[in-house]
Coordinates of C-alpha atoms in Angstrom, one line a residue:
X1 CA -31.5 17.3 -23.6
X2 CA -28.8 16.4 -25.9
X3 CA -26.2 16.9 -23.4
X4 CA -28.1 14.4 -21.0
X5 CA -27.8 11.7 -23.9
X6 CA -24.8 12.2 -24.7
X7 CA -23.5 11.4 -21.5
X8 CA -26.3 9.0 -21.1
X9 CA -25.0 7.1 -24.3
X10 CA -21.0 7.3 -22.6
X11 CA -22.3 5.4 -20.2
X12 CA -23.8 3.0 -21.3
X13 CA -21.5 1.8 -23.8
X14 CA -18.8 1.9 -21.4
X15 CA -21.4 -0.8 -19.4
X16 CA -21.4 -2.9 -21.5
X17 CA -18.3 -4.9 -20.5
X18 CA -19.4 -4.7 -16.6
X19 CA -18.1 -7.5 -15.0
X20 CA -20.1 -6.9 -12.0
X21 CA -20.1 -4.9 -8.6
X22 CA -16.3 -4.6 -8.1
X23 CA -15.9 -3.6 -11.8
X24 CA -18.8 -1.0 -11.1
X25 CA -17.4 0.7 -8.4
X26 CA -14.1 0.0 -8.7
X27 CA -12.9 -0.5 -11.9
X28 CA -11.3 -3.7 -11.7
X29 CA -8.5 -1.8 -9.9
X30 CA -7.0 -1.4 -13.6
X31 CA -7.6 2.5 -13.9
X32 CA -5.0 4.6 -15.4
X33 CA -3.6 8.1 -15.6
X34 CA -5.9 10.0 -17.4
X35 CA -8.6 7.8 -15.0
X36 CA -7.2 9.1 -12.6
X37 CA -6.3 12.4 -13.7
X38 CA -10.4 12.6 -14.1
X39 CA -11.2 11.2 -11.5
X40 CA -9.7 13.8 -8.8
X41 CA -9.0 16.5 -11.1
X42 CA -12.6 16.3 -12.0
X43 CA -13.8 16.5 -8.2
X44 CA -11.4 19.0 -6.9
X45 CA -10.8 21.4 -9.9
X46 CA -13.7 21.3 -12.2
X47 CA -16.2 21.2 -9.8
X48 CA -14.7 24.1 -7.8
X49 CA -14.5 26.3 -10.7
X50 CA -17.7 27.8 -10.0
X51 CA -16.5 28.7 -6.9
X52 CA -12.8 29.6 -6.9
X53 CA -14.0 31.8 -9.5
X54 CA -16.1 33.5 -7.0
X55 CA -14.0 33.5 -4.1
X56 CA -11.1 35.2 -6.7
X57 CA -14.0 37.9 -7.4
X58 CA -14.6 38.5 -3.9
X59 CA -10.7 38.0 -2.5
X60 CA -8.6 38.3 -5.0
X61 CA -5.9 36.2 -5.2
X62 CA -6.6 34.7 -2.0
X63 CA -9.4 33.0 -3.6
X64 CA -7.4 30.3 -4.9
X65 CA -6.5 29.2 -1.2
X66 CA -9.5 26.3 -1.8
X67 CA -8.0 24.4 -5.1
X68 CA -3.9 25.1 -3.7
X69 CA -5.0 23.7 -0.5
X70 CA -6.2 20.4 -1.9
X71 CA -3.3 20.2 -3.9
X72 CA -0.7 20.5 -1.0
X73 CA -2.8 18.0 0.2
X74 CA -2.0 15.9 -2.2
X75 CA 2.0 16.8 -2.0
X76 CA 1.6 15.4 1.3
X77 CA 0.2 12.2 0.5
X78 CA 2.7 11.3 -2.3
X79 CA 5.4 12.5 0.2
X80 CA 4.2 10.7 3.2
X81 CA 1.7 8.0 3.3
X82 CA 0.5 6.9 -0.4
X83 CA 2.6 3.4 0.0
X84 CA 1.0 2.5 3.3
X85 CA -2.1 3.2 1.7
X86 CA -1.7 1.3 -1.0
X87 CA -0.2 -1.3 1.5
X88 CA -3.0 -1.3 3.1
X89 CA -5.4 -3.4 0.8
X90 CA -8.3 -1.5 2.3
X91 CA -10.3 1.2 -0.6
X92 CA -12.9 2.0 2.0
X93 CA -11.2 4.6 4.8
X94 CA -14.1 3.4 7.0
X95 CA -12.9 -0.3 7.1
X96 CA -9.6 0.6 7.8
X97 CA -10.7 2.3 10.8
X98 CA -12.6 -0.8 12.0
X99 CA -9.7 -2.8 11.2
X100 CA -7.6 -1.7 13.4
X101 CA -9.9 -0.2 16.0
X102 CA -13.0 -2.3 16.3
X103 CA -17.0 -2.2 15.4
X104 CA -17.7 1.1 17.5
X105 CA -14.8 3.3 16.2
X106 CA -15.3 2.2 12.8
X107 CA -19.2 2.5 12.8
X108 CA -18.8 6.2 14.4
X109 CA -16.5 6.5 11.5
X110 CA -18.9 5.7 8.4
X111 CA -21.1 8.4 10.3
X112 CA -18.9 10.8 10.1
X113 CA -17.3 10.1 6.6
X114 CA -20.8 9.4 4.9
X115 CA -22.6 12.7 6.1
X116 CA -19.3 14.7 5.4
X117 CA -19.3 13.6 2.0
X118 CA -23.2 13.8 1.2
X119 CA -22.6 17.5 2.2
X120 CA -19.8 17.5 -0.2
X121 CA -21.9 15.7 -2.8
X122 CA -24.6 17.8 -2.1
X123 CA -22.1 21.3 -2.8
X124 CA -21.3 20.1 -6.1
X125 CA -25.0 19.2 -7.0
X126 CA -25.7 23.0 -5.8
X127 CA -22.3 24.1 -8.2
X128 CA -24.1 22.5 -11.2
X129 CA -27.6 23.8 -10.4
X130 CA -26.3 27.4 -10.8
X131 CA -24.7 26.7 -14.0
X132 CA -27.7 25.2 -15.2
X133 CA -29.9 28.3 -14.2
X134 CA -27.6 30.4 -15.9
X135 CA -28.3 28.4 -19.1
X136 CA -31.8 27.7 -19.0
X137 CA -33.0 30.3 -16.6
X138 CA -34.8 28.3 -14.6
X139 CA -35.4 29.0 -10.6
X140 CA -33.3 26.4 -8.2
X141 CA -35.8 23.4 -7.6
X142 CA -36.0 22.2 -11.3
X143 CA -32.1 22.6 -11.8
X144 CA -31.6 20.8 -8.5
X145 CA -34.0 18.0 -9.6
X146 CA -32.7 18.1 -13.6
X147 CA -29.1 18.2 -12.7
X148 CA -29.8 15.1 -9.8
X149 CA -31.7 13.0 -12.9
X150 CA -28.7 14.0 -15.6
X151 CA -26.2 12.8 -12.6
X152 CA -28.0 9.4 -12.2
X153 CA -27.8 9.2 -16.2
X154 CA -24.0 9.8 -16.0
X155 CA -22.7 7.3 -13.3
X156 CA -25.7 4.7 -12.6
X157 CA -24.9 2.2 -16.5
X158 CA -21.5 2.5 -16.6
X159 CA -20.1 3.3 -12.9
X160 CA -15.8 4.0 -12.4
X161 CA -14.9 3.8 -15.5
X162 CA -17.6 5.9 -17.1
X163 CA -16.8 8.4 -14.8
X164 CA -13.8 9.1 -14.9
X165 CA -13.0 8.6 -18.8
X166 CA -16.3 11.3 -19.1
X167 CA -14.6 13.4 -16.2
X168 CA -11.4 13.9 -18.5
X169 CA -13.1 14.8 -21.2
X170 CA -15.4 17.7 -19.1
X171 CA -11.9 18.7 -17.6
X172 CA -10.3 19.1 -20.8
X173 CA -13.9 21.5 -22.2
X174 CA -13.2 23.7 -19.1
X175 CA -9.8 24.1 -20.0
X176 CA -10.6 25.3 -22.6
X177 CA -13.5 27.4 -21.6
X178 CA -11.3 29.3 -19.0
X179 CA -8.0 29.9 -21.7
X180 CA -10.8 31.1 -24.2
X181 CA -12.6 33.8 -21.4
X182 CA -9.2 35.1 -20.2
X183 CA -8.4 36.1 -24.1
X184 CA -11.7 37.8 -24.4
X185 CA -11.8 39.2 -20.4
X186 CA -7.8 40.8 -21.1
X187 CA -9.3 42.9 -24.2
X188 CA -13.0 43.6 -22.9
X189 CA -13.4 46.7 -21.9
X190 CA -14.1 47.7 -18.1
X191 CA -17.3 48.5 -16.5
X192 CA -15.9 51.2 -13.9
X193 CA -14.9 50.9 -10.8
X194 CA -14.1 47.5 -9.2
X195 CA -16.9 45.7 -7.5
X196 CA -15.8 45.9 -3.6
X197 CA -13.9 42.4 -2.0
X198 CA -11.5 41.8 0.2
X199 CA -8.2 42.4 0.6
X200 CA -5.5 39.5 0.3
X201 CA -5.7 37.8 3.7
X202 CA -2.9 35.2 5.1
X203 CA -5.4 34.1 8.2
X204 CA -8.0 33.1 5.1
X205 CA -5.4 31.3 3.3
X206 CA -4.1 29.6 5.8
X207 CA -7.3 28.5 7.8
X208 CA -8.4 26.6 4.2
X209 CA -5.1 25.1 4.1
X210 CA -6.1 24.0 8.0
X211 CA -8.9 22.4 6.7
X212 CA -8.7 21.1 3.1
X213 CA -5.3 20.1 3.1
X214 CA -5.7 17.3 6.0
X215 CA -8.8 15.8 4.3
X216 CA -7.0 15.4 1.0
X217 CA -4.3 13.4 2.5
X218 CA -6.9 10.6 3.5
X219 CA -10.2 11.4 2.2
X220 CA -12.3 8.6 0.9
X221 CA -12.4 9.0 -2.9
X222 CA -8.5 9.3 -2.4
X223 CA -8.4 6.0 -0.3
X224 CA -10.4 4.7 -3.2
X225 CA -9.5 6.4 -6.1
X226 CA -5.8 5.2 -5.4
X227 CA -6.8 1.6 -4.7
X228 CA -8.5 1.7 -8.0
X229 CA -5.3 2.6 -9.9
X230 CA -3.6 0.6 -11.7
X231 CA 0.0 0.2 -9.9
X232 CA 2.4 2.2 -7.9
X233 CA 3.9 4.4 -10.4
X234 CA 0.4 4.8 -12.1
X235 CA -0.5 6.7 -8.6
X236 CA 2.2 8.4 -8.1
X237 CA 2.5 10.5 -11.9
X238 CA -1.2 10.8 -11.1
X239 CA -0.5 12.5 -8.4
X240 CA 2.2 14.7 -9.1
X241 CA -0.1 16.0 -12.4
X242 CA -3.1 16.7 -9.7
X243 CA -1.1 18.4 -7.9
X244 CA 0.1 20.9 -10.7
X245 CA -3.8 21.3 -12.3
X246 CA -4.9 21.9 -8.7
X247 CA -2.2 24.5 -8.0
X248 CA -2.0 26.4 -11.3
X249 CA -5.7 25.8 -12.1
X250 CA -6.3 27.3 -9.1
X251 CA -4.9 30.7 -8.9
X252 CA -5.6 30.8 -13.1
X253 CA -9.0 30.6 -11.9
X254 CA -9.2 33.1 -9.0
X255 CA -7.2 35.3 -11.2
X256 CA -10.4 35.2 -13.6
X257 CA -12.3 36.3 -10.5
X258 CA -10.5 38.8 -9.7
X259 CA -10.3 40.3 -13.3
X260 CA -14.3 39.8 -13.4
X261 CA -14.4 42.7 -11.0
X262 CA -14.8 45.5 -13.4
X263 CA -15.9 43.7 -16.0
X264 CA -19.6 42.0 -13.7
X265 CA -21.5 42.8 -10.9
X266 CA -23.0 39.6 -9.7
X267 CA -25.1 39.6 -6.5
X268 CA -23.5 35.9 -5.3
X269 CA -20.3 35.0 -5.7
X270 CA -21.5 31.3 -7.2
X271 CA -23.1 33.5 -10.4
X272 CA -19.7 35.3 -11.4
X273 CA -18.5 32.4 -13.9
X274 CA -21.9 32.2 -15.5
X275 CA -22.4 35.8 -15.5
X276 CA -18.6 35.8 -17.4
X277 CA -19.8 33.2 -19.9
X278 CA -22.4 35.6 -20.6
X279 CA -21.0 38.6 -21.1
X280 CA -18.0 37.7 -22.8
X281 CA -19.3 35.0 -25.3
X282 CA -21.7 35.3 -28.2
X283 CA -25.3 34.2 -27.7
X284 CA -24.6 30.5 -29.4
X285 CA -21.0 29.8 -27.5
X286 CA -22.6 31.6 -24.6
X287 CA -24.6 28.1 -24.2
X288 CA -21.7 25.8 -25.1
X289 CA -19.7 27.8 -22.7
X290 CA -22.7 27.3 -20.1
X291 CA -22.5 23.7 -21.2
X292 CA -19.4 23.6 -20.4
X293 CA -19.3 24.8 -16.6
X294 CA -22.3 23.0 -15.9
X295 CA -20.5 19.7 -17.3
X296 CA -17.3 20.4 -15.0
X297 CA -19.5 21.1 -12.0
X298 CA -21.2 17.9 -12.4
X299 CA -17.9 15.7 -12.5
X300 CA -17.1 16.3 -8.9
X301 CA -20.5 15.0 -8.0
X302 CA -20.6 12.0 -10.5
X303 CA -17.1 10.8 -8.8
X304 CA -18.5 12.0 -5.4
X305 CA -22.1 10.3 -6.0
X306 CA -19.8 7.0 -6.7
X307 CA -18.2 7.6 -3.2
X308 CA -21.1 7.7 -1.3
X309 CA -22.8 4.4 -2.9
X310 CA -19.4 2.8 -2.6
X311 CA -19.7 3.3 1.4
X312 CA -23.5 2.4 1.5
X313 CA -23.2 -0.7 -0.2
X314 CA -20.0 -1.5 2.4
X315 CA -22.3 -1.2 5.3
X316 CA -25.0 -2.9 3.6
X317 CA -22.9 -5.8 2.6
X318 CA -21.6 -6.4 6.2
X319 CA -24.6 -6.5 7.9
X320 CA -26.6 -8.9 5.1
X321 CA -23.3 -11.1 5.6
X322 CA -23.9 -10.8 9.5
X323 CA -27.2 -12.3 8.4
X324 CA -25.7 -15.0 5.8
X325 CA -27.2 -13.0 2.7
X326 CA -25.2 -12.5 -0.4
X327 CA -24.5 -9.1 -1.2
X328 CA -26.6 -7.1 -3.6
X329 CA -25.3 -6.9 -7.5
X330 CA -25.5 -4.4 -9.5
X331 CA -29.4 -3.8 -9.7
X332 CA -28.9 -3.2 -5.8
X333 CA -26.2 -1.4 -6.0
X334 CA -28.1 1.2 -8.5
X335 CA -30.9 1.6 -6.0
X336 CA -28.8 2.9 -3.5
X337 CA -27.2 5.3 -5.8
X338 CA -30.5 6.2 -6.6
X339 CA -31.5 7.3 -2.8
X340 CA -28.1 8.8 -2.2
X341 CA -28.4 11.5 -5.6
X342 CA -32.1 12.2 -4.3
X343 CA -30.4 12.2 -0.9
X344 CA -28.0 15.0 -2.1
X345 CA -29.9 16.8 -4.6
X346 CA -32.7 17.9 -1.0
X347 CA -29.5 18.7 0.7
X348 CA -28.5 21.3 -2.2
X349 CA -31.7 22.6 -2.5
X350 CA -31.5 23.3 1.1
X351 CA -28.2 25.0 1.1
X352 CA -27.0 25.7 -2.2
X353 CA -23.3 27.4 -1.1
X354 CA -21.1 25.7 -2.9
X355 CA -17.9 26.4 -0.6
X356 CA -19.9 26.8 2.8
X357 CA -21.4 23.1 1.7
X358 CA -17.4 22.3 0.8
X359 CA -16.1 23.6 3.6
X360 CA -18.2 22.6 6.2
X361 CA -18.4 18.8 5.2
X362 CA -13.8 19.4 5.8
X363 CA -14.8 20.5 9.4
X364 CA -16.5 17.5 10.2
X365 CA -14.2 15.1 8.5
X366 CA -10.9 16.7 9.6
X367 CA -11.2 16.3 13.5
X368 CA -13.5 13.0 13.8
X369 CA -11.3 11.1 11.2
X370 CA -8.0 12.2 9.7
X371 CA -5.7 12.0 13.0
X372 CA -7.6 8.5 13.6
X373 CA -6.8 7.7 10.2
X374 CA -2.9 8.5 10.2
X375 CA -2.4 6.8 13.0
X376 CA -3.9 3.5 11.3
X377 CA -1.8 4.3 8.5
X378 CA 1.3 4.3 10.2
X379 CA 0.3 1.1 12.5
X380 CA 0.2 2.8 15.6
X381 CA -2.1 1.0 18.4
X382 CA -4.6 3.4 20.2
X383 CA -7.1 2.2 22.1
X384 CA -10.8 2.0 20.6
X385 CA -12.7 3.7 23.4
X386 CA -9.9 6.6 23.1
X387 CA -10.6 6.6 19.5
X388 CA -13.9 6.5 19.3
X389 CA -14.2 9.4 22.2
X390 CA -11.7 11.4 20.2
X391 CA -13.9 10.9 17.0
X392 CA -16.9 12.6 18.6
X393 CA -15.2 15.0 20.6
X394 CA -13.3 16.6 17.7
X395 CA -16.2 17.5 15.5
X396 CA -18.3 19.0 18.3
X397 CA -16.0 21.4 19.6
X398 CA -15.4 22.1 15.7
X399 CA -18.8 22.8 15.1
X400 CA -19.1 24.1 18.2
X401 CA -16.7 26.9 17.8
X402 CA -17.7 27.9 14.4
X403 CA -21.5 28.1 15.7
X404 CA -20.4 30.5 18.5
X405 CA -17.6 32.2 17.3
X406 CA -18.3 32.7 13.6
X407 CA -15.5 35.0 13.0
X408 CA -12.8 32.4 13.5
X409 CA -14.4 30.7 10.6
X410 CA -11.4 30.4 7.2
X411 CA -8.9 32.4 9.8
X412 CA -5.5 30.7 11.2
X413 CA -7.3 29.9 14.1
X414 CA -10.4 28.2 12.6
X415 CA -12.4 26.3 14.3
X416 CA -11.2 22.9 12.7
X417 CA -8.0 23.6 14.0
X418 CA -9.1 23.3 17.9
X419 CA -11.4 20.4 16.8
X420 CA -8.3 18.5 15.6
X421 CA -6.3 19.6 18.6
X422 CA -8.9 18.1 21.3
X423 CA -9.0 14.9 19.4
X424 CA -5.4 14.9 19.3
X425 CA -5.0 15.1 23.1
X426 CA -7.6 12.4 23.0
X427 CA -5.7 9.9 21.2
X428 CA -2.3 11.2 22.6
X429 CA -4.3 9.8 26.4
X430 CA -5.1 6.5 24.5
X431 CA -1.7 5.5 22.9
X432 CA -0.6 1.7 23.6
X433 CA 2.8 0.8 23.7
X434 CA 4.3 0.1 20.3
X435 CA 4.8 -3.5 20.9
X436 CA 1.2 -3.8 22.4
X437 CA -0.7 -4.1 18.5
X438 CA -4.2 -5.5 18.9
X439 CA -5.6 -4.8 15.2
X440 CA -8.9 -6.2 14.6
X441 CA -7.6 -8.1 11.3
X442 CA -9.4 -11.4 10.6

């Protein structure tokens, strides 16, 4: 309870100086380094620790593959097309596509990008559910429903810029958390024999960094997150600091995993953080520590909760100014983040793997929008029906393949890699000539 108002409070005061629906959502474009540092460090570290963690207790070093794969996907970005997106002048990823495509491929595109990230909204939720059953020892439906309510209190009064300032703050507790367990886990004595994983694989590693490294380049809380910085060079040390927590973070915390071994036998993967907490705390820091995860799991979905209402309220706005309405402010704007947590928080109850949730919202995303999206970036003309048959086609041979073929699933040939491939050729069959541009700019 105290947690909830004191994050409650945060926000709050922080929305005070609102200066409407922009500011909300966007942060008056102003946001700094540690914003931004909070912002994606806070969605694609802290709320995977729960389960890197795992997937280091159950593959070893491998494990990390998740959290290095994001951050290579970042490298990319800075490398390749962070001007252009800038550039650009477009935070939403969906009304770049229908800028330069047209209504159909970019309505096929907020499809796909809004379910792909309410599953990713959805993993996190799950993420902070089990930390919060660990610490209260309740079953799954009231964390779901207590850590959906505690979201809403974090990110509905104060919106970017509570978000992210809070996300910092969580991301600094957790690193802290995880130096303080690998002390006490290095000079705890072992409980036998190591718990049985797998061995190091290459095909694991290198089917993640298939599919999370693509999204990363343009996902939509990049697209946003770096229109929402403050200038160039802002976004570029921001970057190149992700890009180090997300890599080092990463294999510190499979490392922890895999040292958790012999020291807990935890029947999912997702409990083996908790279940370290535990063990290797005292009863009162035990909580705190508890606290802790449970904090850092709920920043990814705070920032992601902010994604999702950011592309509702896009969609909404065009078609009430279709109609000649105004858009809504931020009382509207609240309500729909309102049905999107609820939204989330069935979803999680649902499926409550936090990676398989992850994961499977990349293989969606990665085929039906991230070639499509390049090739905006870089101004090359394709033809809308070709795009807009390559965004379908992608994701069902993707989902497809993983449905029938299970086993290629996190291998080098994973499923999302064929997915991207067909869409590919599909785009490759719908190429204008250079000189024949036709963007759909007003």
């Amino acid at each position: 309870m105290g947690y909830a108002i004191a994050v409650a409070a945060a926000s709050w005061w922080v929305a005070r100086g609102l200066r409407g629906p922009e500011d909300f959502l966007m942060g008056r474009q102003g946001l700094g380094v540690a914003h931004g540092i909070g912002l994606f460090g806070g969605i694609f570290l802290a709320a995977t620790a729960v389960g890197i963690v795992g997937q280091g207790y159950r593959r070893g070093l491998a494990g990390a593959a998740l959290d290095v794969a994001l951050g290579v996907g970042f490298a990319a970005l800075g490398l390749t097309l962070l001007d252009r997106m800038r550039a650009s002048h477009h935070a939403s990823l969906a009304a770049l596509l229908r800028a330069h495509y047209g209504p159909v491929p970019g309505a096929i595109g907020t499809v796909l990008i809004a379910g792909a990230w309410l599953i990713m909204l959805s993993g996190f939720v799950a993420a902070a559910g089990v930390a919060l059953g660990q610490l209260t020892g309740w079953a799954q439906g009231p964390c779901i429903a207590v850590t959906t309510v505690i979201l809403l209190l974090y990110s509905m009064p104060g919106g970017m810029r509570a978000v992210t300032a809070t996300n910092f703050a969580h991301l600094a507790a957790l690193a802290v958390l995880i130096a303080a367990l690998w002390v006490l886990a290095a000079g705890h004595a072992t409980s036998g024999a190591a718990a049985p994983h797998d061995s190091f694989s290459w095909g694991y590693v290198i089917g993640l960094l298939l599919v999370s490294a693509p999204t990363t380049v343009v996902a939509p809380d990049v697209m946003m997150g770096m229109s929402a910085l403050r200038t160039r060079r802002t976004a570029r040390r921001t970057l190149a600091l992700v890009v180090l927590l997300l890599a080092c973070g990463g294999v510190v915390l499979a490392l922890l995993g895999l040292r958790a071994d012999r020291l807990v036998s935890s029947a999912s993967t997702d409990n083996v953080l908790p279940d370290l907490v535990d063990l290797l705390l005292p009863n009162g820091l035990a909580e705190v520590g508890l606290l802790a995860v449970f904090g850092a799991a709920l920043t990814g979905a705070v920032a992601e909760v902010l994604v999702c209402t950011f592309i509702l309220n896009e969609e909404i706005t065009s078609l009430r100014a279709a109609r000649g309405v105004p858009p809504f402010g931020l009382v509207g704007i609240r309500l729909q983040m309102l049905g999107v947590a609820a939204l989330a928080g069935a979803v999680a109850l649902a499926d409550s793997n936090v990676v398989g949730l992850v994961v499977t919202a990349f293989r969606v995303f990665v085929p039906g929008v991230v070639p499509q999206a390049v090739l905006a970036l870089i101004g090359r003309p394709v033809r809308p029906n070709a795009v807009a048959a390559s965004m379908v086609a992608g994701p069902v041979v993707c989902l497809a393949l993983a449905s029938a073929w299970p086993g290629l699933r996190d291998t080098a040939a994973d499923p999302v890699l064929w997915g991207t491939l067909v869409a590919a050729a599909v785009l490759a069959v719908g190429l204008m000539p250079r000189g024949d541009v036709r963007l759909h700019e007003p």
